[in-house]
Amino acid sequence: MSYRPADSLRSVTLDDVRGAQKMLSGVARTTAMEGSRHLSQLVGAPVHFKCENLQRTGSFKLRGAYVRIAGLLPEERAAGVVAASAGNHAQGVALASALLGVRSTVFMPQGAPLPKISATREYGAEVRLHGQVVDETLAAAQEYAAGTGAVFIHPFDHPDIIAGQGTVGLEILEQCPEVRTIVVGIGGGGLAAGIAVAVKALRPDVRIVGVQAEGAAAYPPSLAAGRPMSIRTPATMADGIKVGRPGDVPFALVGDLVDEVRTVTEDELAAALLLCLERAKLVVEPAGASPVAALLSAPGAFEGPVVAVLSGGNVDPVLMERVLRHGMAAQGRYLAVRLRLTDRPGALATLLGSLSVVDANVLDVSHLRTDPRLGLTEAEVELHLETKGPEHCAEVRRTLRDAGYTVID
């Protein structure tokens, strides 16, 4: 059977979150709170990271999954559970099920990162790949639940899930009692709703700001309409918050308790991920870096002390490489340039010598000789360079032109 409809529509209270915290004792870690000097300088007040990227399974999702599965009736546990996720909820359900001795099946999108698929299997779940986005995967999992009797463990749209995620809010108040603003990423809304329930009950003066990726921002139009609205094709590299429709249960709580929902661009997400890695030495996935992106994009909009919830750290290494290069390029620290030169012995060495004069580090060189666009004695070279900022990029281009090279882009 799937979750009980009447149970799924009940609200979530502080007592629910406190009960979840007791249930999670010895299961979920109390994750670290780390200060960020760089962001504190930008914001003009203390900024702290709540490091759920260091949680078991690499994200906050274990909290809600364990509370939901632990609360099942014996006959429901015997039927097994099924879930749908791009990766973090999948791993949370898989580990929670293993800890509780419950059989689990997890549906994941076909484009889910391979490390997340592998980790989910290693925790003991049967993984089935279906659909391109989480919403399609959710439908497949619900169909499986209806056909097999397995209990569907929704990633965000159930009170037990929200109560489990709300334990992050209790920890924030314990670790940073002076907090004035909490910034948290929003996909379906379970984490933001849970934190809001806990924090607003104890500290109604704390401002809670939700953050969505610009290309997958279903909450702003939904809040404006007063009901959950779907966006047709959510698009963002932040797969952890790539959700096309808010959950009914978290939507009501977010609407009542979250003070503001902001959006961030892909470039801002890339810059945030780079900052977490370089300045804080923390590996964070794009969804987990969304609160940092919001702080970077508008540092004056947040009253401190601020706590930014780094919700997960399960990032695909291939994506990480792309994002880091993109983030470096946005900061003027990475330059890709194509140019033409005379195809003769020593020409490439001379070119590289020109770059060494301006202290540009060559990361990659591509040399093209056969192309209809090129003259008989011409060659085209594409250079990938590590640079020191926008002014250095301009100096590199100027040096190449002054040396007589035709710079194409």
CSV table of C-alpha atoms in Angstrom, one decimal:
chain,number,residue,atom,x,y,z
A,1,MET,CA,0.0,0.0,0.0
A,2,SER,CA,1.1,3.6,-0.5
A,3,TYR,CA,1.0,6.2,2.3
A,4,ARG,CA,-2.3,6.8,4.0
A,5,PRO,CA,-4.1,9.8,2.5
A,6,ALA,CA,-5.5,11.2,5.8
A,7,ASP,CA,-2.0,10.9,7.4
A,8,SER,CA,-0.4,12.6,4.5
A,9,LEU,CA,-2.6,15.7,4.8
A,10,ARG,CA,-2.0,16.4,8.4
A,11,SER,CA,0.2,19.3,9.3
A,12,VAL,CA,3.6,19.2,11.0
A,13,THR,CA,4.2,20.6,14.5
A,14,LEU,CA,7.2,21.4,16.7
A,15,ASP,CA,6.4,18.2,18.7
A,16,ASP,CA,6.6,16.2,15.5
A,17,VAL,CA,10.1,17.6,14.9
A,18,ARG,CA,11.2,17.0,18.4
A,19,GLY,CA,9.9,13.4,18.2
A,20,ALA,CA,11.8,12.9,15.0
A,21,GLN,CA,15.0,14.2,16.7
A,22,LYS,CA,14.7,11.5,19.4
A,23,MET,CA,14.1,8.9,16.7
A,24,LEU,CA,17.2,10.0,14.8
A,25,SER,CA,19.5,9.8,17.9
A,26,GLY,CA,22.4,7.6,16.9
A,27,VAL,CA,21.3,7.4,13.3
A,28,ALA,CA,21.8,10.9,11.8
A,29,ARG,CA,24.8,13.0,12.7
A,30,THR,CA,24.6,16.4,14.3
A,31,THR,CA,26.5,18.0,11.4
A,32,ALA,CA,29.1,20.7,11.9
A,33,MET,CA,28.5,24.5,11.8
A,34,GLU,CA,31.4,26.2,10.0
A,35,GLY,CA,32.1,30.0,9.8
A,36,SER,CA,32.8,31.7,6.4
A,37,ARG,CA,35.1,34.7,6.8
A,38,HIS,CA,34.8,35.6,3.1
A,39,LEU,CA,31.0,35.6,3.1
A,40,SER,CA,30.9,37.3,6.5
A,41,GLN,CA,33.0,40.2,5.0
A,42,LEU,CA,30.6,40.4,2.0
A,43,VAL,CA,27.4,40.4,4.1
A,44,GLY,CA,28.9,42.5,6.9
A,45,ALA,CA,27.8,40.1,9.6
A,46,PRO,CA,28.7,36.5,10.6
A,47,VAL,CA,27.8,33.8,8.1
A,48,HIS,CA,27.9,30.2,9.0
A,49,PHE,CA,27.5,27.0,7.0
A,50,LYS,CA,25.3,24.2,8.3
A,51,CYS,CA,27.2,21.3,6.7
A,52,GLU,CA,24.6,18.7,5.8
A,53,ASN,CA,26.9,17.8,3.0
A,54,LEU,CA,28.8,15.9,5.7
A,55,GLN,CA,25.7,14.0,6.8
A,56,ARG,CA,25.6,10.2,6.3
A,57,THR,CA,24.8,9.5,2.6
A,58,GLY,CA,26.1,13.0,1.9
A,59,SER,CA,22.8,14.9,2.4
A,60,PHE,CA,20.0,15.8,4.8
A,61,LYS,CA,17.7,13.2,3.2
A,62,LEU,CA,18.5,10.4,5.6
A,63,ARG,CA,16.7,12.3,8.3
A,64,GLY,CA,13.3,12.3,6.7
A,65,ALA,CA,13.6,8.9,5.1
A,66,TYR,CA,14.4,7.2,8.4
A,67,VAL,CA,11.6,8.9,10.3
A,68,ARG,CA,9.1,8.0,7.6
A,69,ILE,CA,10.1,4.3,7.3
A,70,ALA,CA,10.5,3.8,11.1
A,71,GLY,CA,6.9,5.0,11.5
A,72,LEU,CA,5.5,2.3,9.2
A,73,LEU,CA,3.2,-0.4,10.5
A,74,PRO,CA,4.7,-4.0,10.6
A,75,GLU,CA,2.6,-5.1,7.6
A,76,GLU,CA,3.7,-2.1,5.7
A,77,ARG,CA,7.4,-2.8,6.4
A,78,ALA,CA,6.8,-6.4,5.2
A,79,ALA,CA,5.6,-5.1,1.9
A,80,GLY,CA,8.8,-3.1,1.3
A,81,VAL,CA,9.2,0.5,0.3
A,82,VAL,CA,9.7,2.3,-3.0
A,83,ALA,CA,11.0,5.7,-3.7
A,84,ALA,CA,11.9,8.1,-6.6
A,85,SER,CA,14.8,10.4,-6.6
A,86,ALA,CA,17.6,12.0,-8.6
A,87,GLY,CA,20.0,10.7,-5.9
A,88,ASN,CA,20.0,12.1,-2.4
A,89,HIS,CA,16.6,10.8,-1.3
A,90,ALA,CA,17.4,7.5,-3.0
A,91,GLN,CA,20.5,7.1,-0.8
A,92,GLY,CA,18.6,8.2,2.3
A,93,VAL,CA,15.8,5.7,1.6
A,94,ALA,CA,18.3,2.9,0.8
A,95,LEU,CA,20.4,3.4,4.0
A,96,ALA,CA,17.3,3.9,6.2
A,97,SER,CA,15.7,0.8,4.8
A,98,ALA,CA,18.9,-1.2,5.4
A,99,LEU,CA,19.2,0.0,9.0
A,100,LEU,CA,15.5,-0.9,9.6
A,101,GLY,CA,15.6,-4.2,7.8
A,102,VAL,CA,13.1,-3.2,5.1
A,103,ARG,CA,13.4,-4.1,1.4
A,104,SER,CA,13.7,-1.1,-0.9
A,105,THR,CA,13.3,-0.3,-4.6
A,106,VAL,CA,14.4,3.1,-5.9
A,107,PHE,CA,13.5,4.7,-9.2
A,108,MET,CA,16.0,7.2,-10.5
A,109,PRO,CA,16.0,9.4,-13.7
A,110,GLN,CA,18.0,8.0,-16.6
A,111,GLY,CA,20.4,11.0,-16.4
A,112,ALA,CA,21.0,10.6,-12.6
A,113,PRO,CA,24.7,11.0,-11.8
A,114,LEU,CA,26.5,7.6,-11.8
A,115,PRO,CA,28.1,8.0,-8.3
A,116,LYS,CA,24.6,8.5,-6.8
A,117,ILE,CA,23.3,5.4,-8.7
A,118,SER,CA,26.2,3.3,-7.5
A,119,ALA,CA,25.9,4.6,-3.9
A,120,THR,CA,22.2,3.8,-3.8
A,121,ARG,CA,22.9,0.2,-4.9
A,122,GLU,CA,25.7,-0.2,-2.4
A,123,TYR,CA,23.3,0.8,0.4
A,124,GLY,CA,21.2,-2.2,-0.6
A,125,ALA,CA,18.4,-0.8,-2.7
A,126,GLU,CA,17.3,-2.2,-6.1
A,127,VAL,CA,17.7,0.6,-8.6
A,128,ARG,CA,15.5,1.1,-11.6
A,129,LEU,CA,16.1,3.9,-14.1
A,130,HIS,CA,13.1,5.6,-15.6
A,131,GLY,CA,12.2,9.0,-17.0
A,132,GLN,CA,14.2,12.2,-17.7
A,133,VAL,CA,13.1,14.3,-14.7
A,134,VAL,CA,12.1,13.6,-11.1
A,135,ASP,CA,8.4,14.1,-11.8
A,136,GLU,CA,8.4,11.3,-14.4
A,137,THR,CA,10.3,9.1,-12.0
A,138,LEU,CA,7.9,9.8,-9.2
A,139,ALA,CA,5.0,8.7,-11.4
A,140,ALA,CA,6.8,5.4,-12.2
A,141,ALA,CA,7.4,4.7,-8.5
A,142,GLN,CA,3.8,5.4,-7.6
A,143,GLU,CA,2.7,3.0,-10.3
A,144,TYR,CA,5.0,0.4,-8.9
A,145,ALA,CA,3.6,1.0,-5.4
A,146,ALA,CA,0.0,0.6,-6.6
A,147,GLY,CA,0.9,-2.7,-8.4
A,148,THR,CA,3.1,-4.3,-5.8
A,149,GLY,CA,1.7,-3.0,-2.4
A,150,ALA,CA,5.1,-1.4,-1.6
A,151,VAL,CA,4.9,1.7,0.5
A,152,PHE,CA,5.8,4.8,-1.5
A,153,ILE,CA,8.3,7.0,0.3
A,154,HIS,CA,7.8,10.5,-1.2
A,155,PRO,CA,10.9,12.7,-1.2
A,156,PHE,CA,9.2,15.7,0.3
A,157,ASP,CA,5.4,15.5,0.4
A,158,HIS,CA,4.7,13.8,3.7
A,159,PRO,CA,4.6,15.1,7.3
A,160,ASP,CA,7.0,12.4,8.6
A,161,ILE,CA,9.6,13.4,5.9
A,162,ILE,CA,9.1,17.1,6.8
A,163,ALA,CA,9.4,16.4,10.5
A,164,GLY,CA,12.7,14.5,9.9
A,165,GLN,CA,14.1,17.4,7.8
A,166,GLY,CA,13.0,19.8,10.5
A,167,THR,CA,15.6,18.4,12.9
A,168,VAL,CA,18.2,20.5,10.9
A,169,GLY,CA,16.4,23.6,12.2
A,170,LEU,CA,16.6,22.4,15.8
A,171,GLU,CA,20.3,21.9,15.4
A,172,ILE,CA,20.8,25.3,13.9
A,173,LEU,CA,19.1,27.0,16.9
A,174,GLU,CA,21.3,24.9,19.3
A,175,GLN,CA,24.5,25.6,17.4
A,176,CYS,CA,23.9,29.3,16.5
A,177,PRO,CA,21.3,30.7,19.0
A,178,GLU,CA,22.0,34.2,17.8
A,179,VAL,CA,20.9,33.4,14.2
A,180,ARG,CA,18.8,36.1,12.5
A,181,THR,CA,18.5,34.6,9.0
A,182,ILE,CA,18.5,31.0,7.7
A,183,VAL,CA,19.0,30.5,3.9
A,184,VAL,CA,18.0,27.1,2.5
A,185,GLY,CA,17.6,25.7,-1.0
A,186,ILE,CA,14.1,24.6,-2.1
A,187,GLY,CA,13.1,21.8,-4.5
A,188,GLY,CA,9.8,20.2,-3.5
A,189,GLY,CA,10.0,22.1,-0.2
A,190,GLY,CA,10.4,19.4,2.5
A,191,LEU,CA,13.7,20.8,4.0
A,192,ALA,CA,12.6,24.4,4.0
A,193,ALA,CA,9.2,23.5,5.4
A,194,GLY,CA,10.7,21.4,8.2
A,195,ILE,CA,13.2,24.0,9.2
A,196,ALA,CA,10.5,26.7,9.2
A,197,VAL,CA,8.2,24.6,11.4
A,198,ALA,CA,10.9,24.1,14.0
A,199,VAL,CA,12.5,27.6,13.9
A,200,LYS,CA,9.4,29.7,13.7
A,201,ALA,CA,7.8,27.8,16.7
A,202,LEU,CA,10.8,28.7,18.9
A,203,ARG,CA,12.2,31.8,17.3
A,204,PRO,CA,9.5,33.6,15.2
A,205,ASP,CA,11.9,36.6,14.7
A,206,VAL,CA,14.3,34.5,12.6
A,207,ARG,CA,13.9,35.2,8.9
A,208,ILE,CA,13.8,32.2,6.6
A,209,VAL,CA,14.8,32.6,3.0
A,210,GLY,CA,14.3,29.8,0.4
A,211,VAL,CA,16.4,29.6,-2.7
A,212,GLN,CA,15.5,28.0,-6.1
A,213,ALA,CA,17.4,27.7,-9.3
A,214,GLU,CA,16.1,30.2,-11.9
A,215,GLY,CA,15.4,27.4,-14.4
A,216,ALA,CA,13.4,25.3,-11.9
A,217,ALA,CA,11.6,27.8,-9.8
A,218,ALA,CA,8.1,26.5,-9.3
A,219,TYR,CA,7.5,28.2,-5.9
A,220,PRO,CA,7.3,31.9,-6.9
A,221,PRO,CA,4.4,31.3,-9.4
A,222,SER,CA,2.8,28.8,-7.0
A,223,LEU,CA,2.9,31.2,-4.1
A,224,ALA,CA,1.6,34.0,-6.3
A,225,ALA,CA,-1.3,31.7,-7.4
A,226,GLY,CA,-2.0,30.4,-3.9
A,227,ARG,CA,-1.7,26.8,-4.9
A,228,PRO,CA,1.1,24.4,-6.3
A,229,MET,CA,1.7,25.1,-9.9
A,230,SER,CA,3.8,23.0,-12.3
A,231,ILE,CA,6.5,24.2,-14.6
A,232,ARG,CA,6.8,22.2,-17.8
A,233,THR,CA,10.5,21.7,-18.3
A,234,PRO,CA,12.6,22.5,-15.2
A,235,ALA,CA,16.2,23.0,-16.3
A,236,THR,CA,19.2,23.4,-13.9
A,237,MET,CA,22.4,21.6,-13.1
A,238,ALA,CA,21.2,21.6,-9.5
A,239,ASP,CA,19.5,18.2,-9.8
A,240,GLY,CA,18.8,18.1,-6.0
A,241,ILE,CA,16.3,21.0,-6.4
A,242,LYS,CA,15.2,20.3,-10.0
A,243,VAL,CA,11.5,19.7,-9.1
A,244,GLY,CA,8.6,20.8,-11.4
A,245,ARG,CA,5.9,21.1,-8.8
A,246,PRO,CA,5.9,21.9,-5.0
A,247,GLY,CA,4.5,19.2,-2.7
A,248,ASP,CA,1.1,19.9,-1.3
A,249,VAL,CA,2.1,19.5,2.3
A,250,PRO,CA,5.3,21.5,2.3
A,251,PHE,CA,3.7,24.2,0.0
A,252,ALA,CA,1.2,25.1,2.7
A,253,LEU,CA,4.0,25.3,5.4
A,254,VAL,CA,6.3,27.3,3.1
A,255,GLY,CA,3.5,29.7,2.3
A,256,ASP,CA,2.8,30.3,5.9
A,257,LEU,CA,6.3,30.2,7.5
A,258,VAL,CA,9.0,31.0,4.9
A,259,ASP,CA,9.5,34.8,4.6
A,260,GLU,CA,10.9,34.9,1.0
A,261,VAL,CA,11.8,32.7,-1.9
A,262,ARG,CA,14.7,34.0,-4.1
A,263,THR,CA,16.1,32.6,-7.4
A,264,VAL,CA,19.7,32.2,-8.5
A,265,THR,CA,21.2,31.7,-12.0
A,266,GLU,CA,23.4,28.9,-13.2
A,267,ASP,CA,26.4,31.2,-13.2
A,268,GLU,CA,25.7,32.1,-9.5
A,269,LEU,CA,25.5,28.5,-8.6
A,270,ALA,CA,28.8,27.8,-10.3
A,271,ALA,CA,30.5,30.6,-8.5
A,272,ALA,CA,29.0,29.4,-5.2
A,273,LEU,CA,30.2,25.9,-5.7
A,274,LEU,CA,33.7,27.2,-6.5
A,275,LEU,CA,33.7,29.4,-3.3
A,276,CYS,CA,32.7,26.4,-1.1
A,277,LEU,CA,35.5,24.3,-2.5
A,278,GLU,CA,38.3,27.0,-2.5
A,279,ARG,CA,37.5,29.1,0.5
A,280,ALA,CA,35.7,26.6,2.8
A,281,LYS,CA,37.4,23.4,1.6
A,282,LEU,CA,33.9,21.8,1.4
A,283,VAL,CA,32.7,19.6,-1.5
A,284,VAL,CA,29.1,20.8,-2.1
A,285,GLU,CA,26.7,19.9,-5.0
A,286,PRO,CA,25.0,22.7,-6.9
A,287,ALA,CA,21.7,22.3,-5.0
A,288,GLY,CA,23.6,22.5,-1.7
A,289,ALA,CA,25.4,25.6,-2.8
A,290,SER,CA,22.2,27.5,-3.7
A,291,PRO,CA,22.1,29.4,-0.4
A,292,VAL,CA,25.7,30.5,-1.0
A,293,ALA,CA,24.7,31.7,-4.5
A,294,ALA,CA,21.9,33.8,-3.0
A,295,LEU,CA,24.4,35.4,-0.5
A,296,LEU,CA,26.9,36.1,-3.3
A,297,SER,CA,24.3,37.6,-5.6
A,298,ALA,CA,22.8,40.0,-3.0
A,299,PRO,CA,24.9,40.1,0.2
A,300,GLY,CA,23.2,43.2,1.5
A,301,ALA,CA,19.8,41.5,1.5
A,302,PHE,CA,20.5,39.3,4.5
A,303,GLU,CA,20.5,40.3,8.2
A,304,GLY,CA,23.2,38.5,10.2
A,305,PRO,CA,24.1,36.3,11.8
A,306,VAL,CA,23.2,34.1,8.8
A,307,VAL,CA,23.2,30.3,8.5
A,308,ALA,CA,23.4,28.9,5.0
A,309,VAL,CA,22.3,25.3,4.8
A,310,LEU,CA,24.6,23.2,2.6
A,311,SER,CA,22.1,20.5,2.0
A,312,GLY,CA,24.2,18.0,0.1
A,313,GLY,CA,27.7,17.1,-1.2
A,314,ASN,CA,26.9,14.3,-3.7
A,315,VAL,CA,28.3,15.9,-6.9
A,316,ASP,CA,29.2,14.0,-10.0
A,317,PRO,CA,32.9,14.5,-10.6
A,318,VAL,CA,32.3,15.2,-14.3
A,319,LEU,CA,29.8,17.9,-13.5
A,320,MET,CA,32.2,19.2,-10.8
A,321,GLU,CA,34.9,19.7,-13.4
A,322,ARG,CA,32.5,21.5,-15.8
A,323,VAL,CA,31.1,23.7,-13.1
A,324,LEU,CA,34.5,24.7,-11.7
A,325,ARG,CA,35.8,25.6,-15.2
A,326,HIS,CA,32.6,27.6,-15.8
A,327,GLY,CA,32.9,29.3,-12.4
A,328,MET,CA,36.6,30.1,-13.1
A,329,ALA,CA,35.7,31.6,-16.5
A,330,ALA,CA,32.9,33.7,-14.9
A,331,GLN,CA,35.5,35.2,-12.5
A,332,GLY,CA,38.0,35.8,-15.3
A,333,ARG,CA,40.3,33.0,-14.1
A,334,TYR,CA,39.9,30.7,-17.1
A,335,LEU,CA,40.3,31.8,-20.7
A,336,ALA,CA,39.6,29.9,-23.9
A,337,VAL,CA,40.9,31.6,-27.0
A,338,ARG,CA,41.3,30.6,-30.7
A,339,LEU,CA,43.8,32.2,-33.0
A,340,ARG,CA,45.5,31.6,-36.3
A,341,LEU,CA,49.2,31.5,-37.0
A,342,THR,CA,51.6,30.6,-39.8
A,343,ASP,CA,52.1,26.8,-40.0
A,344,ARG,CA,55.9,26.5,-39.8
A,345,PRO,CA,58.4,24.8,-37.5
A,346,GLY,CA,58.7,26.5,-34.1
A,347,ALA,CA,55.5,28.6,-34.6
A,348,LEU,CA,53.7,26.9,-31.7
A,349,ALA,CA,56.7,27.2,-29.4
A,350,THR,CA,56.9,30.9,-30.2
A,351,LEU,CA,53.2,31.3,-29.3
A,352,LEU,CA,53.6,29.6,-26.0
A,353,GLY,CA,56.7,31.7,-25.3
A,354,SER,CA,54.5,34.9,-25.7
A,355,LEU,CA,52.1,33.5,-23.2
A,356,SER,CA,54.8,32.8,-20.7
A,357,VAL,CA,55.8,36.4,-20.8
A,358,VAL,CA,52.4,37.4,-19.4
A,359,ASP,CA,52.3,34.6,-16.9
A,360,ALA,CA,49.3,32.7,-18.4
A,361,ASN,CA,49.3,29.1,-17.5
A,362,VAL,CA,48.5,26.8,-20.5
A,363,LEU,CA,46.1,24.0,-19.5
A,364,ASP,CA,45.3,22.6,-22.9
A,365,VAL,CA,46.3,23.1,-26.6
A,366,SER,CA,44.4,22.0,-29.7
A,367,HIS,CA,46.2,22.3,-33.0
A,368,LEU,CA,44.2,22.2,-36.3
A,369,ARG,CA,45.9,22.2,-39.7
A,370,THR,CA,43.2,20.8,-42.1
A,371,ASP,CA,40.1,22.9,-42.5
A,372,PRO,CA,38.6,24.6,-45.5
A,373,ARG,CA,38.6,27.9,-43.7
A,374,LEU,CA,42.4,27.8,-43.3
A,375,GLY,CA,44.9,29.0,-45.9
A,376,LEU,CA,47.6,26.7,-47.2
A,377,THR,CA,50.1,28.0,-44.7
A,378,GLU,CA,47.8,28.6,-41.8
A,379,ALA,CA,47.0,26.6,-38.7
A,380,GLU,CA,44.4,27.3,-36.0
A,381,VAL,CA,45.2,26.8,-32.3
A,382,GLU,CA,42.7,26.7,-29.4
A,383,LEU,CA,44.2,27.5,-26.0
A,384,HIS,CA,42.7,26.9,-22.6
A,385,LEU,CA,44.5,29.1,-20.1
A,386,GLU,CA,44.4,29.7,-16.4
A,387,THR,CA,44.4,33.4,-15.7
A,388,LYS,CA,44.3,35.8,-12.7
A,389,GLY,CA,41.2,37.7,-13.4
A,390,PRO,CA,39.4,39.9,-16.0
A,391,GLU,CA,42.3,42.4,-16.3
A,392,HIS,CA,44.8,39.5,-16.9
A,393,CYS,CA,42.5,38.1,-19.6
A,394,ALA,CA,42.5,41.4,-21.4
A,395,GLU,CA,46.3,41.6,-21.1
A,396,VAL,CA,46.6,38.1,-22.6
A,397,ARG,CA,44.4,39.0,-25.6
A,398,ARG,CA,46.3,42.3,-26.1
A,399,THR,CA,49.7,40.6,-26.0
A,400,LEU,CA,48.6,38.1,-28.6
A,401,ARG,CA,47.3,40.7,-30.9
A,402,ASP,CA,50.4,42.9,-30.4
A,403,ALA,CA,52.5,39.9,-31.4
A,404,GLY,CA,50.7,39.7,-34.7
A,405,TYR,CA,48.3,36.8,-34.1
A,406,THR,CA,44.7,36.8,-35.4
A,407,VAL,CA,42.6,36.2,-32.4
A,408,ILE,CA,39.2,34.7,-33.4
A,409,ASP,CA,37.5,34.7,-30.0
